[in-house]
């Protein structure tokens, strides 16, 4: 196995790369798809991302075809069907890669090493290799031939949404980057921008980042607040409610749909708005709980970030890959057996507001997770824009997946890296919060405060509101949400 | 009183005919008859006063004394007075019948007459010849005659027309005072003139009684309001936006040319080797049963079908698959379908929904210009939705959403407007609303309309090219 690329860089370079992230102006995309016009784009992999990005690129006037393994074609596998039924040219690597000006590697992370090793020798001189995740370059240290341009274009949504938003005339927020070691002709940025226009991403907002910032922040976000916190919180909250005598069907529903409901408020107006949805006494309660949670969990967040930065995380994960995913699959099976997973949501009506009122602890967990992830990432040199996107911004996406599929399927849907990180987090966090959970009662999860007197102390409320509003994730959130305010408001 | 019209067909001197009217009125009800000009609303009112020749059906229960005020009755009286003036042959200046006599004809209640004369401020005109009165003054005379006849049924055709504000208010109050004593039928075409005591509304179109609505059914009432608005408004289809004008097309080329088109799903060929050319200024109707490939065929034209890249398709100057984007194609097309309505699940305001038609997007993602906002507002006025410009689209009724999406499709004046089963899922009233809008569009623009319908028989005025698809059964084996 190659060396971890990040660890080969001097500190100065590491910090510079981690700090790269800029929200691009729409004016920077005025050339449209020109840089890719007439070029031959060959997609590898015809899953959800591969197919839907290809459909968008073709509808933007670009020349798209699909390279599949000879077996996939011979056996008419799903990927072959996806591509041919949509009228694309399909061929083997040997047939198509040598003709390609741009090769789009849209296979799962885990296959990158073998795919890139198979493809690279076939690529023509001076062509471009595109990734949608930098893991292979940054963590696995894949060395790409010097004459090739290497870029990343990563739509920050599932493939089906990438297509649906394009068809609506919009797009999904997209991260682009150029691997500076592989930009021999200096055309990487132009190609990445044209690609983002081709998928419609420029309309929803494009972040110019680096391979390193993308990998280190993406890993951190997905394994802590996004998947890890919601998974751990689901299990703890469910077991607590059942233990306290709440109907399991109700408890299951409150959690399965509660994350989605409360993070919808997060998406619109940040942590502040999410807590503003609570009554004053409940808000103060949620604030206090989250402060306690942050204190308990901070060392865990630090450890995750440290392991990600120094490569420990990817090394252990790749060891598990090499060991046929023993740890991961064992844990995945355990998730399927948890009480929450096995209890279907009850046939009870829960109003939108009730999810907040009866889920004070869940609100506190989201707040603690978002703020900790953001604080830890920025402390590690990742700039606030990146940290915001990889924590707060994406939390509602995972919450939505849980609402639709609960935990087991959520884990099966997310990337291999996210699931492995989620596994690590969950293992560490469950015992970490055991003592904390002992003092939790149904007033903060399941039943709500049910106070006769909803009065609060003025000074205390002001203190809490000020703390909420002055957190740095709120400052950058206001700016970034503002960029898309016109569009999002209208949507 | 209980008046029954059963399947009544009435002819008016071969000038006009009311067809198969089924209607019942009793003396607890007060009706408004409404409809566009020429719809037959006045004729229906006149039937209650005994006018017209019954061709078939029956009319029962007409009371003996019906007080009628209408332009026709007024004109008749004026004509009668004009004929009395025989100055031309007698060489005598004739003054004509004075108002006082006209009012007292037929033994009307003199006390009531004098009371009404005061109320209508006609005292100073009592000795004036009727034929010398202004239209408004003679209208007042007609009203007094009808009211003073103590009728069993009062039929007033546009009674408020031409009255000054004070008289109008007085008359409305007076009529409100009669509510308990005499049933009334008013012909009105402005909703804001409907008095509060009205209990039912009859809507007439093309000589038929199309709808009967209970005043308290607010949904039906609102829909009728819009229908009437579309039918009667002088507003025209708003113009295009010169700043976002669609590129000019080569006039010598067809809009669409499909050459030996195939659509295949799972190995089953839905469309087999079809040729179809849509020339400029042609209106087409496409029909065929479910599963015959109508929507698939359309989506080859709009670029929404992935197989458009493996077929020989020429659209709006582009031979497909040569580096054009679907947005370059879509700019020439306005499109409405039930599927679009399902997809258009946005909470954005109505004005923005219309503006999104300039960008062919679902939702609006670009800042609209003032000019675009103005055009959108003109469309809202046409649809009678001006007061709802900022209402969220998903709060609209199903029928209103459809109307709005048609406006969205037309806002840029596309060379081709595709209406894929535009009336699907709509009740009769909303269907008529949609058709009224389409008629207005066909009459007021140079857009070619492609109308898609299940039924080939269900034809639209102005469309004279037909393509009928047959369902292809899967080949055996």
Coordinates of C-alpha atoms in Angstrom, one line a residue, chain B:
Chain B
X1 CA -94.6 29.3 -6.9
X2 CA -92.6 26.4 -8.3
X3 CA -91.3 26.9 -11.8
X4 CA -90.0 23.9 -13.6
X5 CA -88.1 23.8 -16.9
X6 CA -87.7 20.3 -18.2
X7 CA -85.5 19.7 -21.2
X8 CA -86.7 23.0 -22.5
X9 CA -85.5 24.1 -25.9
X10 CA -86.6 27.6 -26.9
X11 CA -86.0 29.4 -30.1
X12 CA -85.9 33.2 -30.5
X13 CA -86.8 34.1 -34.1
X14 CA -84.0 31.8 -35.3
X15 CA -81.5 34.3 -33.9
X16 CA -80.8 32.4 -30.8
X17 CA -81.7 29.1 -29.2
X18 CA -81.6 27.8 -25.6
X19 CA -81.0 24.1 -25.5
X20 CA -82.3 21.4 -23.1
X21 CA -82.6 23.6 -20.1
X22 CA -83.4 21.8 -16.8
X23 CA -84.1 24.2 -14.0
X24 CA -86.3 24.6 -11.0
X25 CA -87.0 27.7 -9.0
X26 CA -89.2 28.1 -5.9
X27 CA -90.3 31.1 -4.0
X28 CA -87.7 30.8 -1.3
X29 CA -84.9 31.3 -3.8
X30 CA -83.4 34.4 -5.4
X31 CA -81.3 33.7 -8.5
X32 CA -78.6 35.4 -10.5
X33 CA -78.2 34.2 -14.1
X34 CA -74.8 34.9 -15.3
X35 CA -72.5 34.2 -18.3
X36 CA -70.5 35.9 -21.0
X37 CA -72.0 38.1 -23.7
X38 CA -74.0 36.1 -26.1
X39 CA -74.2 33.1 -23.8
X40 CA -78.0 33.2 -23.5
X41 CA -78.4 34.6 -20.0
X42 CA -80.8 37.3 -21.1
X43 CA -82.7 34.7 -23.2
X44 CA -83.1 32.5 -20.2
X45 CA -84.5 35.4 -18.2
X46 CA -86.8 36.3 -20.9
X47 CA -88.2 32.8 -21.0
X48 CA -89.5 33.4 -17.5
X49 CA -91.4 36.3 -18.9
X50 CA -92.9 34.1 -21.6
X51 CA -90.6 35.0 -24.5
X52 CA -89.5 32.6 -27.2
X53 CA -91.0 29.6 -29.0
X54 CA -90.8 26.3 -27.2
X55 CA -89.5 23.6 -29.6
X56 CA -89.4 20.8 -27.1
X57 CA -89.6 20.1 -23.4
X58 CA -91.9 21.8 -20.9
X59 CA -92.1 24.9 -18.9
X60 CA -94.5 24.7 -15.9
X61 CA -95.5 26.9 -13.0
X62 CA -94.9 30.4 -14.4
X63 CA -96.8 32.8 -12.2
X64 CA -99.4 35.1 -13.8
X65 CA -97.6 38.4 -13.1
X66 CA -94.0 38.5 -14.0
X67 CA -92.3 41.9 -13.8
X68 CA -89.5 42.1 -16.4
X69 CA -86.9 44.7 -16.9
X70 CA -84.5 44.3 -19.7
X71 CA -82.8 46.1 -22.6
X72 CA -85.0 44.2 -25.0
X73 CA -88.2 45.2 -23.1
X74 CA -86.9 48.8 -22.9
X75 CA -86.1 48.8 -26.6
X76 CA -89.5 47.4 -27.4
X77 CA -91.3 50.2 -25.5
X78 CA -89.1 52.8 -27.1
X79 CA -89.8 51.3 -30.5
X80 CA -93.6 51.4 -29.7
X81 CA -93.3 55.0 -28.8
X82 CA -91.4 55.8 -31.9
X83 CA -94.0 54.3 -34.1
X84 CA -96.7 56.4 -32.4
X85 CA -94.8 59.4 -33.6
X86 CA -96.6 59.9 -36.9
X87 CA -95.5 63.5 -37.4
X88 CA -94.2 62.6 -40.8
X89 CA -97.6 61.8 -42.1
X90 CA -99.9 63.9 -40.0
X91 CA -97.8 67.1 -40.2
X92 CA -98.3 67.6 -36.4
X93 CA -95.6 67.7 -33.9
X94 CA -96.2 64.7 -31.6
X95 CA -94.8 64.9 -28.1
X96 CA -95.3 61.1 -27.5
X97 CA -96.6 59.5 -24.4
X98 CA -95.6 61.3 -21.2
X99 CA -93.8 59.4 -18.5
X100 CA -96.8 59.6 -16.1
X101 CA -99.0 57.7 -18.6
X102 CA -96.3 55.1 -19.3
X103 CA -96.0 54.4 -15.6
X104 CA -99.7 54.0 -15.0
X105 CA -100.3 51.7 -17.9
X106 CA -101.9 48.4 -16.9
X107 CA -103.5 49.6 -13.7
X108 CA -100.4 49.7 -11.4
X109 CA -100.6 50.8 -7.8
X110 CA -100.6 54.6 -7.9
X111 CA -99.3 55.1 -4.4
X112 CA -96.4 52.8 -5.0
X113 CA -95.7 54.5 -8.2
X114 CA -95.5 57.9 -6.6
X115 CA -93.3 56.6 -3.9
X116 CA -91.0 55.0 -6.4
X117 CA -90.9 58.1 -8.6
X118 CA -89.6 60.0 -5.6
X119 CA -87.1 57.4 -4.8
X120 CA -85.8 57.3 -8.3
X121 CA -85.9 61.2 -8.4
X122 CA -88.1 61.2 -11.5
X123 CA -90.6 63.8 -10.2
X124 CA -89.4 66.5 -12.6
X125 CA -89.7 64.2 -15.6
X126 CA -93.3 63.0 -15.1
X127 CA -94.6 65.2 -17.9
X128 CA -91.7 64.6 -20.3
X129 CA -92.3 62.4 -23.3
X130 CA -91.0 58.9 -22.6
X131 CA -89.1 58.7 -25.9
X132 CA -87.2 61.9 -25.0
X133 CA -85.7 60.4 -21.9
X134 CA -82.0 59.4 -21.7
X135 CA -81.2 55.7 -21.6
X136 CA -80.7 55.8 -17.8
X137 CA -83.9 57.7 -17.3
X138 CA -86.0 55.3 -19.4
X139 CA -84.3 52.5 -17.5
X140 CA -85.6 53.9 -14.3
X141 CA -89.1 54.1 -15.7
X142 CA -88.9 50.5 -16.7
X143 CA -87.8 49.6 -13.2
X144 CA -90.7 51.5 -11.6
X145 CA -93.2 49.9 -13.9
X146 CA -91.9 46.4 -13.0
X147 CA -91.8 47.1 -9.2
X148 CA -95.1 48.8 -9.1
X149 CA -96.9 46.0 -10.9
X150 CA -96.6 44.0 -7.6
X151 CA -95.4 40.9 -9.5
X152 CA -95.3 37.3 -8.4
X153 CA -91.8 37.0 -9.9
X154 CA -89.4 39.8 -10.6
X155 CA -87.0 39.3 -13.5
X156 CA -84.4 42.0 -13.8
X157 CA -81.9 41.8 -16.6
X158 CA -78.8 44.0 -15.7
X159 CA -80.9 46.3 -13.6
X160 CA -77.9 48.1 -12.2
X161 CA -76.4 49.1 -15.6
X162 CA -76.3 52.8 -16.3
X163 CA -77.5 53.8 -12.9
X164 CA -75.7 56.5 -10.9
X165 CA -74.2 55.4 -7.6
X166 CA -77.0 56.8 -5.4
X167 CA -79.8 55.2 -7.3
X168 CA -77.9 52.0 -7.5
X169 CA -77.6 51.9 -3.7
X170 CA -81.2 52.8 -3.3
X171 CA -82.3 50.1 -5.7
X172 CA -80.2 47.5 -4.0
X173 CA -81.7 48.4 -0.6
X174 CA -85.2 48.4 -2.1
X175 CA -84.7 45.0 -3.6
X176 CA -83.4 43.7 -0.3
X177 CA -86.6 44.8 1.3
X178 CA -88.6 42.7 -1.2
X179 CA -86.8 39.5 -0.3
X180 CA -89.6 38.0 1.8
X181 CA -92.4 39.0 -0.5
X182 CA -91.2 38.3 -4.1
X183 CA -88.8 35.8 -5.6
X184 CA -86.3 37.5 -7.9
X185 CA -84.2 36.5 -10.8
X186 CA -81.4 38.9 -11.7
X187 CA -79.2 38.8 -14.8
X188 CA -75.8 40.1 -13.8
X189 CA -72.3 39.6 -15.2
X190 CA -70.3 41.2 -12.5
X191 CA -69.8 39.2 -9.3
X192 CA -69.3 42.3 -7.2
X193 CA -72.8 43.4 -8.1
X194 CA -74.4 40.2 -6.7
X195 CA -76.7 41.4 -3.9
X196 CA -76.3 39.6 -0.6
X197 CA -79.8 38.1 -0.7
X198 CA -79.0 36.0 -3.8
X199 CA -79.3 32.3 -2.9
X200 CA -78.4 30.6 -6.2
X201 CA -76.5 31.3 -9.3
X202 CA -77.2 29.9 -12.8
X203 CA -74.3 30.0 -15.3
X204 CA -75.2 30.0 -19.0
X205 CA -72.9 29.3 -21.9
X206 CA -73.6 28.5 -25.5
X207 CA -77.3 28.5 -24.9
X208 CA -77.1 25.9 -22.2
X209 CA -77.5 26.1 -18.5
X210 CA -74.1 24.8 -17.5
X211 CA -74.0 25.2 -13.8
X212 CA -76.3 25.8 -10.9
X213 CA -74.5 26.8 -7.8
X214 CA -75.6 27.3 -4.2
X215 CA -74.3 30.7 -3.1
X216 CA -72.9 29.1 0.1
X217 CA -70.8 26.6 -1.8
X218 CA -67.7 28.8 -1.7
X219 CA -65.5 26.6 -3.7
X220 CA -67.9 26.4 -6.6
X221 CA -68.7 30.1 -6.2
X222 CA -65.0 31.0 -6.5
X223 CA -64.5 28.8 -9.6
X224 CA -67.5 30.3 -11.2
X225 CA -66.1 33.8 -10.5
X226 CA -62.9 32.9 -12.3
X227 CA -64.7 31.3 -15.2
X228 CA -66.8 34.3 -15.7
X229 CA -63.8 36.5 -15.4
X230 CA -61.9 34.6 -18.1
X231 CA -65.0 34.6 -20.4
X232 CA -65.9 38.3 -19.9
X233 CA -62.6 40.1 -19.3
X234 CA -61.3 42.3 -22.1
X235 CA -57.8 41.5 -20.9
X236 CA -55.6 39.9 -23.6
X237 CA -52.9 37.4 -23.4
X238 CA -49.9 39.4 -22.1
X239 CA -47.0 39.9 -24.4
X240 CA -43.6 38.3 -24.4
X241 CA -40.5 39.7 -22.6
X242 CA -38.3 41.4 -25.2
X243 CA -35.3 41.0 -23.0
X244 CA -35.6 37.2 -22.7
X245 CA -36.8 36.8 -26.2
X246 CA -36.6 33.3 -27.7
X247 CA -34.1 33.1 -30.6
X248 CA -35.6 33.4 -34.1
X249 CA -36.2 30.1 -35.9
X250 CA -35.5 29.6 -39.6
X251 CA -39.0 30.1 -41.1
X252 CA -38.4 27.5 -43.9
X253 CA -37.8 24.7 -41.5
X254 CA -40.4 22.7 -39.5
X255 CA -40.6 23.1 -35.7
X256 CA -40.3 19.3 -35.2
X257 CA -39.3 16.5 -37.6
X258 CA -39.2 13.0 -36.2
X259 CA -37.8 10.4 -38.6
X260 CA -38.5 6.7 -38.1
X261 CA -38.7 7.0 -34.3
X262 CA -38.5 4.1 -32.0
X263 CA -39.1 3.9 -28.3
X264 CA -38.3 0.6 -26.5
X265 CA -38.8 -0.4 -22.9
X266 CA -37.4 -3.7 -21.7
X267 CA -37.2 -4.9 -25.3
X268 CA -40.8 -4.0 -26.0
X269 CA -41.2 -1.5 -28.7
X270 CA -43.8 1.1 -27.8
X271 CA -43.3 3.4 -30.8
X272 CA -42.2 1.8 -34.0
X273 CA -40.7 3.6 -36.9
X274 CA -42.9 6.7 -36.6
X275 CA -42.5 9.8 -38.8
X276 CA -44.0 13.1 -37.7
X277 CA -43.5 16.6 -38.8
X278 CA -44.9 19.7 -37.1
X279 CA -44.8 22.7 -39.3
X280 CA -45.0 26.2 -38.1
X281 CA -48.5 27.5 -37.3
X282 CA -50.0 24.1 -37.4
X283 CA -52.1 23.0 -34.5
X284 CA -52.1 19.3 -33.7
X285 CA -54.1 16.9 -31.7
X286 CA -52.3 13.7 -30.5
X287 CA -54.6 10.9 -29.2
X288 CA -54.4 7.3 -28.3
X289 CA -55.1 4.9 -25.5
X290 CA -53.1 4.6 -22.3
X291 CA -49.8 3.0 -23.0
X292 CA -49.8 3.9 -26.7
X293 CA -46.7 6.1 -26.1
X294 CA -48.2 9.6 -26.2
X295 CA -46.1 10.9 -23.4
X296 CA -43.0 9.1 -24.5
X297 CA -43.3 10.6 -27.9
X298 CA -43.8 14.1 -26.4
X299 CA -40.7 13.7 -24.2
X300 CA -38.6 12.9 -27.3
X301 CA -39.6 16.3 -28.5
X302 CA -39.0 18.1 -25.1
X303 CA -35.7 16.3 -24.6
X304 CA -36.9 14.6 -21.4
X305 CA -36.6 11.1 -22.8
X306 CA -33.1 9.5 -22.7
X307 CA -33.8 7.7 -26.0
X308 CA -33.9 11.1 -27.8
X309 CA -30.2 10.6 -28.2
X310 CA -30.6 7.4 -30.2
X311 CA -33.3 8.6 -32.5
X312 CA -33.3 10.9 -35.6
X313 CA -34.9 14.0 -34.1
X314 CA -34.8 17.5 -35.5
X315 CA -36.3 20.1 -33.2
X316 CA -36.2 23.9 -33.4
X317 CA -33.1 23.9 -35.6
X318 CA -31.2 21.3 -33.7
X319 CA -30.4 17.8 -34.9
X320 CA -30.4 16.1 -31.5
X321 CA -27.2 14.6 -30.1
X322 CA -24.8 17.2 -31.5
X323 CA -23.8 19.1 -28.4
X324 CA -27.0 21.0 -27.8
X325 CA -28.3 21.2 -24.2
X326 CA -31.8 20.4 -23.3
X327 CA -32.3 24.0 -22.1
X328 CA -31.6 25.1 -25.7
X329 CA -34.5 22.9 -26.7
X330 CA -36.8 23.7 -23.9
X331 CA -36.7 27.4 -24.5
X332 CA -38.9 26.9 -27.6
X333 CA -41.5 24.8 -25.7
X334 CA -44.2 25.5 -23.2
X335 CA -45.4 22.4 -21.5
X336 CA -48.2 21.4 -19.3
X337 CA -49.1 18.0 -18.0
X338 CA -50.5 16.3 -15.0
X339 CA -47.0 14.9 -14.3
X340 CA -45.6 18.4 -14.3
X341 CA -48.3 19.4 -11.8
X342 CA -47.3 16.6 -9.5
X343 CA -43.6 17.5 -9.8
X344 CA -44.3 21.2 -9.2
X345 CA -44.5 20.8 -5.5
X346 CA -43.3 24.2 -4.4
X347 CA -44.4 26.7 -1.8
X348 CA -43.3 29.6 -3.9
X349 CA -45.8 32.4 -4.8
X350 CA -48.0 32.4 -7.9
X351 CA -46.1 35.3 -9.5
X352 CA -42.8 33.3 -9.2
X353 CA -44.4 30.2 -10.7
X354 CA -45.4 32.1 -13.8
X355 CA -41.9 33.7 -14.0
X356 CA -40.3 30.3 -13.8
X357 CA -41.7 29.7 -17.3
X358 CA -39.1 32.1 -18.6
X359 CA -36.4 29.7 -17.3
X360 CA -38.2 26.4 -17.8
X361 CA -37.5 25.6 -14.2
X362 CA -39.6 24.1 -11.5
X363 CA -39.3 26.8 -8.8
X364 CA -37.4 30.0 -9.6
X365 CA -33.7 30.1 -9.1
X366 CA -32.9 33.4 -10.8
X367 CA -33.7 36.9 -9.8
X368 CA -36.6 38.0 -11.9
X369 CA -36.5 41.4 -13.7
X370 CA -39.1 44.0 -13.1
X371 CA -40.4 43.5 -16.7
X372 CA -40.9 39.8 -16.0
X373 CA -42.8 40.6 -12.8
X374 CA -45.0 42.9 -14.7
X375 CA -45.8 40.3 -17.3
X376 CA -46.5 37.8 -14.6
X377 CA -48.9 40.2 -12.9
X378 CA -50.7 40.7 -16.2
X379 CA -51.2 37.0 -16.4
X380 CA -52.5 36.9 -12.9
X381 CA -55.0 39.6 -13.8
X382 CA -56.1 37.6 -16.8
X383 CA -56.7 34.6 -14.6
X384 CA -58.5 36.7 -12.0
X385 CA -55.8 35.9 -9.4
X386 CA -54.3 39.3 -8.9
X387 CA -55.0 39.3 -5.2
X388 CA -53.1 36.0 -4.8
X389 CA -49.7 36.9 -6.3
X390 CA -47.8 35.8 -3.2
X391 CA -50.0 32.9 -2.2
X392 CA -48.0 29.7 -2.1
X393 CA -48.6 27.6 -5.2
X394 CA -49.3 24.4 -3.2
X395 CA -52.1 26.1 -1.4
X396 CA -54.1 26.5 -4.7
X397 CA -56.9 24.2 -5.7
X398 CA -56.0 21.6 -8.3
X399 CA -57.8 23.4 -11.1
X400 CA -56.2 26.8 -10.3
X401 CA -52.8 25.1 -10.3
X402 CA -53.5 23.8 -13.8
X403 CA -54.5 27.3 -15.0
X404 CA -51.4 28.8 -13.5
X405 CA -49.2 26.2 -15.1
X406 CA -50.7 27.0 -18.5
X407 CA -49.9 30.6 -17.9
X408 CA -46.4 29.6 -16.9
X409 CA -46.0 27.6 -20.2
X410 CA -47.2 30.5 -22.3
X411 CA -45.5 33.3 -20.5
X412 CA -42.5 33.3 -23.0
X413 CA -44.8 32.8 -26.0
X414 CA -43.1 29.6 -27.2
X415 CA -43.3 28.5 -30.8
X416 CA -44.8 25.3 -29.5
X417 CA -47.2 24.8 -26.6
X418 CA -47.7 21.2 -25.5
X419 CA -50.8 20.5 -23.5
X420 CA -50.6 16.9 -22.4
X421 CA -54.2 16.0 -21.3
X422 CA -54.7 19.5 -19.8
X423 CA -58.2 18.7 -18.5
X424 CA -57.3 15.4 -16.9
X425 CA -58.5 15.2 -13.3
X426 CA -60.5 18.3 -13.6
X427 CA -64.2 18.7 -12.9
X428 CA -66.5 20.2 -15.4
X429 CA -66.2 23.7 -14.2
X430 CA -62.4 23.6 -14.1
X431 CA -62.3 21.9 -17.5
X432 CA -64.2 24.8 -18.9
X433 CA -61.9 27.2 -17.2
X434 CA -58.9 25.5 -18.8
X435 CA -60.5 25.4 -22.2
X436 CA -61.5 29.1 -22.0
X437 CA -57.9 29.9 -21.3
X438 CA -56.6 27.8 -24.2
X439 CA -59.1 29.4 -26.5
X440 CA -57.9 32.8 -25.4
X441 CA -54.3 31.7 -26.0
X442 CA -55.0 30.2 -29.5
X443 CA -56.7 33.4 -30.5
X444 CA -54.1 35.8 -29.1
X445 CA -50.7 34.4 -30.1
X446 CA -48.7 32.8 -32.9
X447 CA -48.0 29.7 -30.8
X448 CA -48.6 26.2 -32.4
X449 CA -50.6 24.1 -30.0
X450 CA -50.1 20.4 -29.6
X451 CA -53.0 19.1 -27.7
X452 CA -52.9 15.6 -26.3
X453 CA -56.0 13.7 -25.4
X454 CA -57.1 10.1 -24.8
X455 CA -60.1 10.5 -27.1
X456 CA -59.7 11.5 -30.7
X457 CA -63.4 12.6 -30.7
X458 CA -62.7 15.2 -28.0
X459 CA -61.7 17.9 -30.5
X460 CA -60.8 21.5 -29.9
X461 CA -61.7 24.4 -32.1
X462 CA -58.8 25.6 -34.3
X463 CA -57.0 22.2 -34.4
X464 CA -57.0 20.5 -37.7
X465 CA -54.1 18.1 -37.7
X466 CA -54.5 14.7 -36.0
X467 CA -52.1 12.0 -35.1
X468 CA -53.6 8.9 -33.5
X469 CA -51.4 6.3 -31.8
X470 CA -52.4 2.7 -31.4
X471 CA -51.4 0.6 -28.5
X472 CA -48.8 -2.0 -29.6
X473 CA -49.3 -5.4 -27.9
X474 CA -46.0 -7.1 -26.8
X475 CA -45.0 -9.6 -29.5
X476 CA -45.6 -13.2 -28.4
X477 CA -42.5 -15.0 -27.0

